[in-house]
mmCIF file of C-alpha atoms in Angstrom:
data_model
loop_
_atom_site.group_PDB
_atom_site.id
_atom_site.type_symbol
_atom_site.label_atom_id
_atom_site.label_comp_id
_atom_site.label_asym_id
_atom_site.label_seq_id
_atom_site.Cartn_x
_atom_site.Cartn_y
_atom_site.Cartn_z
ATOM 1 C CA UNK Q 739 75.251 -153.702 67.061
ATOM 2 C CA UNK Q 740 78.285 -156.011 65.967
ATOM 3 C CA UNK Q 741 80.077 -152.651 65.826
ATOM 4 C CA UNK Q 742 79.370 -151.811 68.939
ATOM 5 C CA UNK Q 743 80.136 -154.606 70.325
ATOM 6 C CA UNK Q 744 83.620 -155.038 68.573
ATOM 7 C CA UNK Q 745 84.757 -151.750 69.558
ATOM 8 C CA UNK Q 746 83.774 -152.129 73.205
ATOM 9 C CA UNK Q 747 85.794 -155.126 72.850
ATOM 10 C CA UNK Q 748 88.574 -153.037 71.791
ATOM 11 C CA UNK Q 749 88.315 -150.727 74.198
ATOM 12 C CA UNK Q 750 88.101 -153.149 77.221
ATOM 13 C CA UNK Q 751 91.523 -154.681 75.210
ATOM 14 C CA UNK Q 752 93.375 -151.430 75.298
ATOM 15 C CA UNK Q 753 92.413 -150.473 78.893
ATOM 16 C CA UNK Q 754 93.615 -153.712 80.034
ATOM 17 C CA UNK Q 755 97.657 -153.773 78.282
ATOM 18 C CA UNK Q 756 97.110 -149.926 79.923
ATOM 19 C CA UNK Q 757 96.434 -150.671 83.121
ATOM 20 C CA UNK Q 758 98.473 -154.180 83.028
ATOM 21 C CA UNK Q 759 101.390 -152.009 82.241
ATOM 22 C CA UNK Q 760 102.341 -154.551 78.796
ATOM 23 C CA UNK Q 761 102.526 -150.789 76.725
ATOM 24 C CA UNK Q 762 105.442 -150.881 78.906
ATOM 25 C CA UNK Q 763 108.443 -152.175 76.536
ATOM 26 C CA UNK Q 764 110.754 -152.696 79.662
ATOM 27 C CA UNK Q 765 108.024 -154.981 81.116
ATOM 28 C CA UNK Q 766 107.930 -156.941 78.037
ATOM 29 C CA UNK Q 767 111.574 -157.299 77.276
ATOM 30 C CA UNK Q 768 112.052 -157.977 81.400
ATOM 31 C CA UNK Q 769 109.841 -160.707 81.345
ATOM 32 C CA UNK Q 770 111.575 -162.473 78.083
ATOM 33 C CA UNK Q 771 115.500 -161.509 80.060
ATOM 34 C CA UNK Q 772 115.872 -164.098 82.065
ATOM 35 C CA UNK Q 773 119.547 -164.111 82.785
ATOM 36 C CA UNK Q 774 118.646 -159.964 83.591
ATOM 37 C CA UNK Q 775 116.492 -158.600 86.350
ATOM 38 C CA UNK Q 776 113.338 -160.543 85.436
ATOM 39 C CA UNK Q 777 110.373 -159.230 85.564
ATOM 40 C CA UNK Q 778 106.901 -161.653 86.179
ATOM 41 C CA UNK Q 779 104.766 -159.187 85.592
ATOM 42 C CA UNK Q 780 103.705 -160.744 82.270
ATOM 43 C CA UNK Q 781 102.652 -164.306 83.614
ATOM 44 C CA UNK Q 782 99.757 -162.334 86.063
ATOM 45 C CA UNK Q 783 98.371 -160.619 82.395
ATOM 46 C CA UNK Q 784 98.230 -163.929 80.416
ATOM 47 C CA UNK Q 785 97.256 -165.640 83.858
ATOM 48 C CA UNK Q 786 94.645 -162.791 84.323
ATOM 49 C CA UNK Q 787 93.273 -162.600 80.813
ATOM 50 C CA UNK Q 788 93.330 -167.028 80.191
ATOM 51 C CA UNK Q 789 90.759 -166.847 83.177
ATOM 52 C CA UNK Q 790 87.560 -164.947 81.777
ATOM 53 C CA UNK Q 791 88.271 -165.772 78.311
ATOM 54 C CA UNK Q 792 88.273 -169.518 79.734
ATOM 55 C CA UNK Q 793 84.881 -169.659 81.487
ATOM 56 C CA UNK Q 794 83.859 -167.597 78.024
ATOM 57 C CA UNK Q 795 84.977 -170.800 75.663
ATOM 58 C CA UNK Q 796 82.820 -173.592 78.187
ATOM 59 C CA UNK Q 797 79.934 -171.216 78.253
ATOM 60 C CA UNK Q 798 79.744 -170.915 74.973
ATOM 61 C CA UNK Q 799 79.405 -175.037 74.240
ATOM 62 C CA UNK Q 800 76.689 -176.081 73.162
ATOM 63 C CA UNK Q 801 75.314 -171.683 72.228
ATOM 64 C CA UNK Q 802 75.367 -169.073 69.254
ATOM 65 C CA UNK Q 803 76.742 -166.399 69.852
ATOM 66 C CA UNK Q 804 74.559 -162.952 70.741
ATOM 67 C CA UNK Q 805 74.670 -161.537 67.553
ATOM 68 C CA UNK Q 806 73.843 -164.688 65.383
ATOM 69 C CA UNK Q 807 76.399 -166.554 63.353
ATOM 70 C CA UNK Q 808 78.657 -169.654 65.027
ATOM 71 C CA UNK Q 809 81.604 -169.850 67.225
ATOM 72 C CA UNK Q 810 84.947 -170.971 65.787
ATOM 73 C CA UNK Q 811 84.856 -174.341 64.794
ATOM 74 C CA UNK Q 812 87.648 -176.210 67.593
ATOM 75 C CA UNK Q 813 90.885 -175.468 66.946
ATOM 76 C CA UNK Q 814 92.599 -177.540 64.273
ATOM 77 C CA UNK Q 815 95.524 -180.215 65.863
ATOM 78 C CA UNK Q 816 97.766 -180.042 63.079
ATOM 79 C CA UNK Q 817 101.334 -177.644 64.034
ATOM 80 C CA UNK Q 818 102.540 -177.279 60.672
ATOM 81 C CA UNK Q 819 105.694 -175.608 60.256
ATOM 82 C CA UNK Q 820 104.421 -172.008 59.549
ATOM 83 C CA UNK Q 821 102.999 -171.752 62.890
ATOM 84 C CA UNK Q 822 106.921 -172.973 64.228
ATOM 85 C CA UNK Q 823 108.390 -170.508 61.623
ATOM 86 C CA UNK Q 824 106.185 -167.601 62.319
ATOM 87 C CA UNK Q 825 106.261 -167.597 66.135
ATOM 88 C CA UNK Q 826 109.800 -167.574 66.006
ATOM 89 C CA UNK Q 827 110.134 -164.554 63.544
ATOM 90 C CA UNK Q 828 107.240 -162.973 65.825
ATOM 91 C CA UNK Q 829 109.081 -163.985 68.949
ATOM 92 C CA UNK Q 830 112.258 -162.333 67.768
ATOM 93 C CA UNK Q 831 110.850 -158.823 66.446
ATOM 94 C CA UNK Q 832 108.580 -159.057 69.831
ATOM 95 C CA UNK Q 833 112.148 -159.360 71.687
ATOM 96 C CA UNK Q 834 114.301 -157.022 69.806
ATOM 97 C CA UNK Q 835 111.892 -154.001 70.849
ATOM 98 C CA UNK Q 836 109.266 -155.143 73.248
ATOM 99 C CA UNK Q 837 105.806 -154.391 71.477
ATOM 100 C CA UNK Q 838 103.409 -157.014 69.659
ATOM 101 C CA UNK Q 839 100.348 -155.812 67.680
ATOM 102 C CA UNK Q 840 98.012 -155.111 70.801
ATOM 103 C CA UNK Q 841 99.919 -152.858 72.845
ATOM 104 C CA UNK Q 842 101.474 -151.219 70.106
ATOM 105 C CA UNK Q 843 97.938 -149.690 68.951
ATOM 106 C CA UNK Q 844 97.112 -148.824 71.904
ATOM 107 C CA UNK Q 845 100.423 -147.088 72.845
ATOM 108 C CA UNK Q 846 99.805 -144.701 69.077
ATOM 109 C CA UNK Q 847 98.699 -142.252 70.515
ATOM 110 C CA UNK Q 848 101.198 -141.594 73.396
ATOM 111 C CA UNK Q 849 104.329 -143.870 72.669
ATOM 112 C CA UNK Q 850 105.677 -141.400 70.060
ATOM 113 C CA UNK Q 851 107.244 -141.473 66.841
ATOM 114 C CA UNK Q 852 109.068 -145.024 67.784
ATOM 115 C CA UNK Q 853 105.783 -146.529 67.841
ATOM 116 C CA UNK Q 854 104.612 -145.288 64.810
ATOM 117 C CA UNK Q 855 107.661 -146.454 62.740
ATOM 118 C CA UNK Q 856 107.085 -149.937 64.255
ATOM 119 C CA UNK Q 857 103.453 -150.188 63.259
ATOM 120 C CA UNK Q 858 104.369 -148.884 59.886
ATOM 121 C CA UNK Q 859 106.818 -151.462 59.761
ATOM 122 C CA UNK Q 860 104.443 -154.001 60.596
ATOM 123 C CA UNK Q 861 101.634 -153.040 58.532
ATOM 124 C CA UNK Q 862 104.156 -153.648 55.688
ATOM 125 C CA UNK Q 863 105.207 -157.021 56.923
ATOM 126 C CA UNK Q 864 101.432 -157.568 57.053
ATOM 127 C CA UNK Q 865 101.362 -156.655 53.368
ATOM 128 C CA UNK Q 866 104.071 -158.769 52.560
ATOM 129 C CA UNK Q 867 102.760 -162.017 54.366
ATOM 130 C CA UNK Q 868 100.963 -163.938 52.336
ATOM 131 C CA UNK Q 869 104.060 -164.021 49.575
ATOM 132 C CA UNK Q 870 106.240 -165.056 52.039
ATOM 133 C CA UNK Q 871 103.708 -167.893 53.381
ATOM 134 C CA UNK Q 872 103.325 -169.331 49.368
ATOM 135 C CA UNK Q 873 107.285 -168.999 49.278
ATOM 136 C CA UNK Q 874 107.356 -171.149 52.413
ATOM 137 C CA UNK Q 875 104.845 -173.533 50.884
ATOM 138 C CA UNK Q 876 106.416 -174.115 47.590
ATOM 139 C CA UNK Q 877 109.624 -175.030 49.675
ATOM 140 C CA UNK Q 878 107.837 -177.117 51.756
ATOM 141 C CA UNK Q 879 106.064 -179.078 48.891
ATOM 142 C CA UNK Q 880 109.400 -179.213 47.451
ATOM 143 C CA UNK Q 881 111.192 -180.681 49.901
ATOM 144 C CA UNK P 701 103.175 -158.879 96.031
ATOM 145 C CA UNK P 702 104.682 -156.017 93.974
ATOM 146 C CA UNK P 703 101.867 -153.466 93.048
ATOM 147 C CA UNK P 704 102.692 -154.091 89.345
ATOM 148 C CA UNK P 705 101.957 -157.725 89.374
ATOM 149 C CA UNK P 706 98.626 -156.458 91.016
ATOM 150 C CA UNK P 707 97.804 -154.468 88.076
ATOM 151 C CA UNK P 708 99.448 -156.827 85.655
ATOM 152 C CA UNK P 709 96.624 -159.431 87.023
ATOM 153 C CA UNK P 710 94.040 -156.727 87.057
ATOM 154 C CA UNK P 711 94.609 -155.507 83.357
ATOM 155 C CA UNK P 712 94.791 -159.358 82.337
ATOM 156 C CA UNK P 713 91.260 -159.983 83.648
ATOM 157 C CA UNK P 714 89.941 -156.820 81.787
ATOM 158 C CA UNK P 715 92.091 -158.042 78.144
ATOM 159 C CA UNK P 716 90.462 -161.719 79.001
ATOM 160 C CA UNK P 717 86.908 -159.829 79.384
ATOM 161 C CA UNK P 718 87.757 -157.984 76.041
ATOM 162 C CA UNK P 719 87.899 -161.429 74.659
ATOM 163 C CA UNK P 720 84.996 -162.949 76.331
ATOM 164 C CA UNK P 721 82.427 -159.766 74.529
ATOM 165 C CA UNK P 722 84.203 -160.159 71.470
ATOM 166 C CA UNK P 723 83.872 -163.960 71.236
ATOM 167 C CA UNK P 724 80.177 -164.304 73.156
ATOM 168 C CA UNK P 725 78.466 -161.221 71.708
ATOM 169 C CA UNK P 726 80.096 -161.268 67.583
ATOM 170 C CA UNK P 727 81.073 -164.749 67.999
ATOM 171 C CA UNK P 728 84.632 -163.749 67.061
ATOM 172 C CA UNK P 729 88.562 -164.404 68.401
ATOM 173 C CA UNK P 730 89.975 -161.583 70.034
ATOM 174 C CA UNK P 731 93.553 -161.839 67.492
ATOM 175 C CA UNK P 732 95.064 -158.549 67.443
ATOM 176 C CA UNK P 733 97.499 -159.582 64.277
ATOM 177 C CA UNK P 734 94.867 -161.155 62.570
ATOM 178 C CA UNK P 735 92.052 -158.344 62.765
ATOM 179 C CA UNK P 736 94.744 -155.960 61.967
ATOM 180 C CA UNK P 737 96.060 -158.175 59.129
ATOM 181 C CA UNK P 738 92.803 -159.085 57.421
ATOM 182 C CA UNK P 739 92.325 -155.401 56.633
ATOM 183 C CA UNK P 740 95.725 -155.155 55.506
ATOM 184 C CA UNK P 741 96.102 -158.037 52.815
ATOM 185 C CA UNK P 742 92.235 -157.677 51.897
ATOM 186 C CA UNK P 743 91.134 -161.460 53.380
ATOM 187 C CA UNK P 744 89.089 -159.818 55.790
ATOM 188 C CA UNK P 745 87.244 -157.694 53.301
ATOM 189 C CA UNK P 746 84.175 -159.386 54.156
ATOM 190 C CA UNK P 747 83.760 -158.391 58.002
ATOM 191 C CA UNK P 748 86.144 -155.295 57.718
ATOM 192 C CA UNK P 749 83.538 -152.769 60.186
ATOM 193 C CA UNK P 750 84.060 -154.832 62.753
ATOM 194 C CA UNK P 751 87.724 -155.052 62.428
ATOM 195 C CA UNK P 752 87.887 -151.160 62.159
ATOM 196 C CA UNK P 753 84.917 -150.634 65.122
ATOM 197 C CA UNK P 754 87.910 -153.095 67.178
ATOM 198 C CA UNK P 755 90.696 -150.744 66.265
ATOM 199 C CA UNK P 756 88.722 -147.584 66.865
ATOM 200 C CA UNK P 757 88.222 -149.132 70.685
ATOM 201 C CA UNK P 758 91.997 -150.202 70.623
ATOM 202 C CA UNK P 759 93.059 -146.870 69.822
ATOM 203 C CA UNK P 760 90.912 -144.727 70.723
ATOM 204 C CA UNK P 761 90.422 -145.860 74.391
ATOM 205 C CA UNK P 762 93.692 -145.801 75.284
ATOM 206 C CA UNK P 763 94.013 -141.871 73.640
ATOM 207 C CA UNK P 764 91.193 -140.772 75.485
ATOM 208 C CA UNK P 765 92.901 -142.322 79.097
ATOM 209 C CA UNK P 766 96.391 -139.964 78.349
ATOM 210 C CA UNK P 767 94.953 -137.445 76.586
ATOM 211 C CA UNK P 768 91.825 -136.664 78.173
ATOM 212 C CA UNK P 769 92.209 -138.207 81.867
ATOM 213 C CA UNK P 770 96.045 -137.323 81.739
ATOM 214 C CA UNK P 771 97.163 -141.162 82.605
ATOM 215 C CA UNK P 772 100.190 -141.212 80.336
ATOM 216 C CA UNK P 773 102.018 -144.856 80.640
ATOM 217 C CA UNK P 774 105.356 -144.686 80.065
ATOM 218 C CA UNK P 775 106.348 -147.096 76.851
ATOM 219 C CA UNK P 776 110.336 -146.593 76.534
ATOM 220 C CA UNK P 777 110.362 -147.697 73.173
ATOM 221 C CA UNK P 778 113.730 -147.635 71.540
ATOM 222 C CA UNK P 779 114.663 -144.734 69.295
ATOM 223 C CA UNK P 780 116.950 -147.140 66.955
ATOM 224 C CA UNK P 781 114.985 -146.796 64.070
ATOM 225 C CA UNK P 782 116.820 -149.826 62.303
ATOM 226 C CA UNK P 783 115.470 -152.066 65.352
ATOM 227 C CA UNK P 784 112.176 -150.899 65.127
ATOM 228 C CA UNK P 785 112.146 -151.513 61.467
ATOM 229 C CA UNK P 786 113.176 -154.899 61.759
ATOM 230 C CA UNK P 787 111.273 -155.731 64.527
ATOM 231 C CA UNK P 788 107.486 -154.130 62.888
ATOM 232 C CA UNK P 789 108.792 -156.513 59.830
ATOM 233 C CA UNK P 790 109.188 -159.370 61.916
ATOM 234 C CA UNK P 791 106.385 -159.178 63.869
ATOM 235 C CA UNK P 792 104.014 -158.583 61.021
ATOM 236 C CA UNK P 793 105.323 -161.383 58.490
ATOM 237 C CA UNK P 794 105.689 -163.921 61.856
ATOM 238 C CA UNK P 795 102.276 -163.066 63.276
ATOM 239 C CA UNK P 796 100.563 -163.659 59.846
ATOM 240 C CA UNK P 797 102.727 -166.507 58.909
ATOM 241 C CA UNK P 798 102.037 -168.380 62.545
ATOM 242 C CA UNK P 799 98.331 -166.936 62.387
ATOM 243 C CA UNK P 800 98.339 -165.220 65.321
ATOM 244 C CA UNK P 801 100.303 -163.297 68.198
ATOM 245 C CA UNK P 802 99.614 -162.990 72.277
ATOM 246 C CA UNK P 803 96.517 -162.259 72.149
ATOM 247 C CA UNK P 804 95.223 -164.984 69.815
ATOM 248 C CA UNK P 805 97.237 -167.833 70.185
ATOM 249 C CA UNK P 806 98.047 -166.504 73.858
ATOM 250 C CA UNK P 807 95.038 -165.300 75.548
ATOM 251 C CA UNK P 808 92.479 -166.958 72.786
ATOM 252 C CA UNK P 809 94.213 -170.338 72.370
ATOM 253 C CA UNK P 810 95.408 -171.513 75.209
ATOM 254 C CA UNK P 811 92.201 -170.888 77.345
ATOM 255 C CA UNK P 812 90.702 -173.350 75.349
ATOM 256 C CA UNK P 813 93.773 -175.520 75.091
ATOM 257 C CA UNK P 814 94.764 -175.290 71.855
ATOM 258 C CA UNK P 815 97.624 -177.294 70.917
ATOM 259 C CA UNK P 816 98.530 -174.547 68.156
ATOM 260 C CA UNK P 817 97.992 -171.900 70.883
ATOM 261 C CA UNK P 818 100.327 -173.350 73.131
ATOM 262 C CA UNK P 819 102.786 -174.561 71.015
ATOM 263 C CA UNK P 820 103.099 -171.186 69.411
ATOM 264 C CA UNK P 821 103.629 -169.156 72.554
ATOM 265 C CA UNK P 822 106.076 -171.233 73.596
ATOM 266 C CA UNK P 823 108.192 -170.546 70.501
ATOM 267 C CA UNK P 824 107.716 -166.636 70.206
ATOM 268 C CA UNK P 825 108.473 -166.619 73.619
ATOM 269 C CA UNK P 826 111.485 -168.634 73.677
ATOM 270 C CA UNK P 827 112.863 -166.473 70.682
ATOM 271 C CA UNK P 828 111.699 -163.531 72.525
ATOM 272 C CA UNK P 829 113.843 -164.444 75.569
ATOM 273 C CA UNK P 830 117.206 -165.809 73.152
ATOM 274 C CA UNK P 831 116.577 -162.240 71.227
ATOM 275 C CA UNK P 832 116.853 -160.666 74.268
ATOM 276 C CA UNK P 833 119.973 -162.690 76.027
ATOM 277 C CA UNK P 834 121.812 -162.346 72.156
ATOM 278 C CA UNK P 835 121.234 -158.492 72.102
ATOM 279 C CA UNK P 836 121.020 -157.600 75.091
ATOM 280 C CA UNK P 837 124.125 -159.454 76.940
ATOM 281 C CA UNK P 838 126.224 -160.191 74.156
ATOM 282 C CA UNK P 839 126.167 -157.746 72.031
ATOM 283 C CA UNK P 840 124.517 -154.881 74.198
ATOM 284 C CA UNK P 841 122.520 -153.263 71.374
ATOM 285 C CA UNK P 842 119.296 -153.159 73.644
#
């Protein structure tokens, strides 16, 4: 049943960046060029998707969730410098071609080979991650 | 109101419903980077069916919409192989290093106000957009 339930969730997630046009790398790189033609598009698919998952997060105080377990424990209020560090690498590869891990699943199987390099790509900076985050913390205890 | 900022708004409420099933029914966050990395550096060993059921649904959803019911959106991904190289690295070290991407700290975190949530998508964003100005208008490589 968890299955089922995670890949309805995936499908629901890939028809919305479909229909929301985000598969679209011109939407994504419009919406980030602001001193080009800008494109909003972008704000009404965060704006759109913060609003169910919202109502989702108060109904589930004080619940378990369907299929047993816990909900996340509340986020944590430390920043930390990897999260500053990582969004900005993520922000700039996001920029530079317009795709982030969502849409560029769900564009596989019709964005062509372009896509596939850049999930291959990603996969492998995936792989390489958790190096680069004990590199980052040896600096930081370092310094 | 543009017809694409309808559908933008439409698709948004069905990713944000994606997220509601995922987190109600398996009590999970809807973080494409981090399901996709958990399976990839082995720390999600422990729930990886679930990961791969996701993926099937990401993937396979969106195949069966072009392939089947002939809705083909148009992606105009670049064919400069060294960019999409160096973006797929960036994204998939900075997603994993931050701990998350748009959908997780995005759509997940800030709909429950998450200071890490917000604070992240303001910074991929804002190197998103200076990525974009630097090569886009100055050196016109995008």
């Amino acid at each position: 049943m968890r299955n089922l339930f995670a890949a309805l969730a995936g499908s629901l997630f890939g028809t919305g960046l479909l229909v929301s046009g985000m598969t679209d790398t011109r939407k994504v790189q419009g919406w980030l060029d602001i001193f080009g033609q800008w494109d909003p598009t972008l704000a009404f698919v965060m704006g759109g998707a913060i609003l169910p998952m919202a109502v989702a997060w108060i109904y589930a105080r004080g619940r378990n969730p369907l299929m047993g377990g816990q909900f996340p424990a509340p986020p944590e209020q430390k920043l930390g410098r990897n999260l500053i560090l990582g969004s900005i690498l993520f922000g700039m590869g996001w920029g530079l071609v317009g795709l982030c891990p969502g849409p560029a699943m769900a564009s596989l199987s019709f964005g062509g080979p372009g896509v596939w390099i850049f999930v291959l790509a990603m996969v492998a900076g995936m792989w390489a991650a958790p190096h680069v985050r004990m590199r980052l913390d040896a600096l930081n205890a370092s310094a | 109101m543009p017809v694409e900022w309808i559908f933008g708004l439409i698709g948004g409420l069905i990713i944000g419903t994606a997220g509601a099933v995922f987190l109600l029914a398996n009590g999970r966050i809807m973080g494409a980077s981090g399901l996709i990395g958990g399976l990839v550096d082995g720390s999600g060993r422990a729930n990886s069916n679930e990961r791969l059921a996701f993926l099937a649904g990401l993937v396979g959803m969106p195949m069966i919409i072009a392939h089947v019911f002939g809705f083909v959106p148009e992606t105009a991904v670049t064919g400069n192989i060294a960019a999409l190289v160096a973006a797929g690295l960036l994204v998939g070290i900075g997603t994993r290093v931050a701990n998350g991407c748009t959908s997780g700290h995005g759509v997940c975190g800030i709909s429950r106000l998450s200071l890490r949530g917000i604070v992240a998508t303001v910074f991929y964003i804002g190197a998103g957009g200076l990525t974009v100005v630097v090569f886009r208008h100055l050196l016109g490589v995008i």
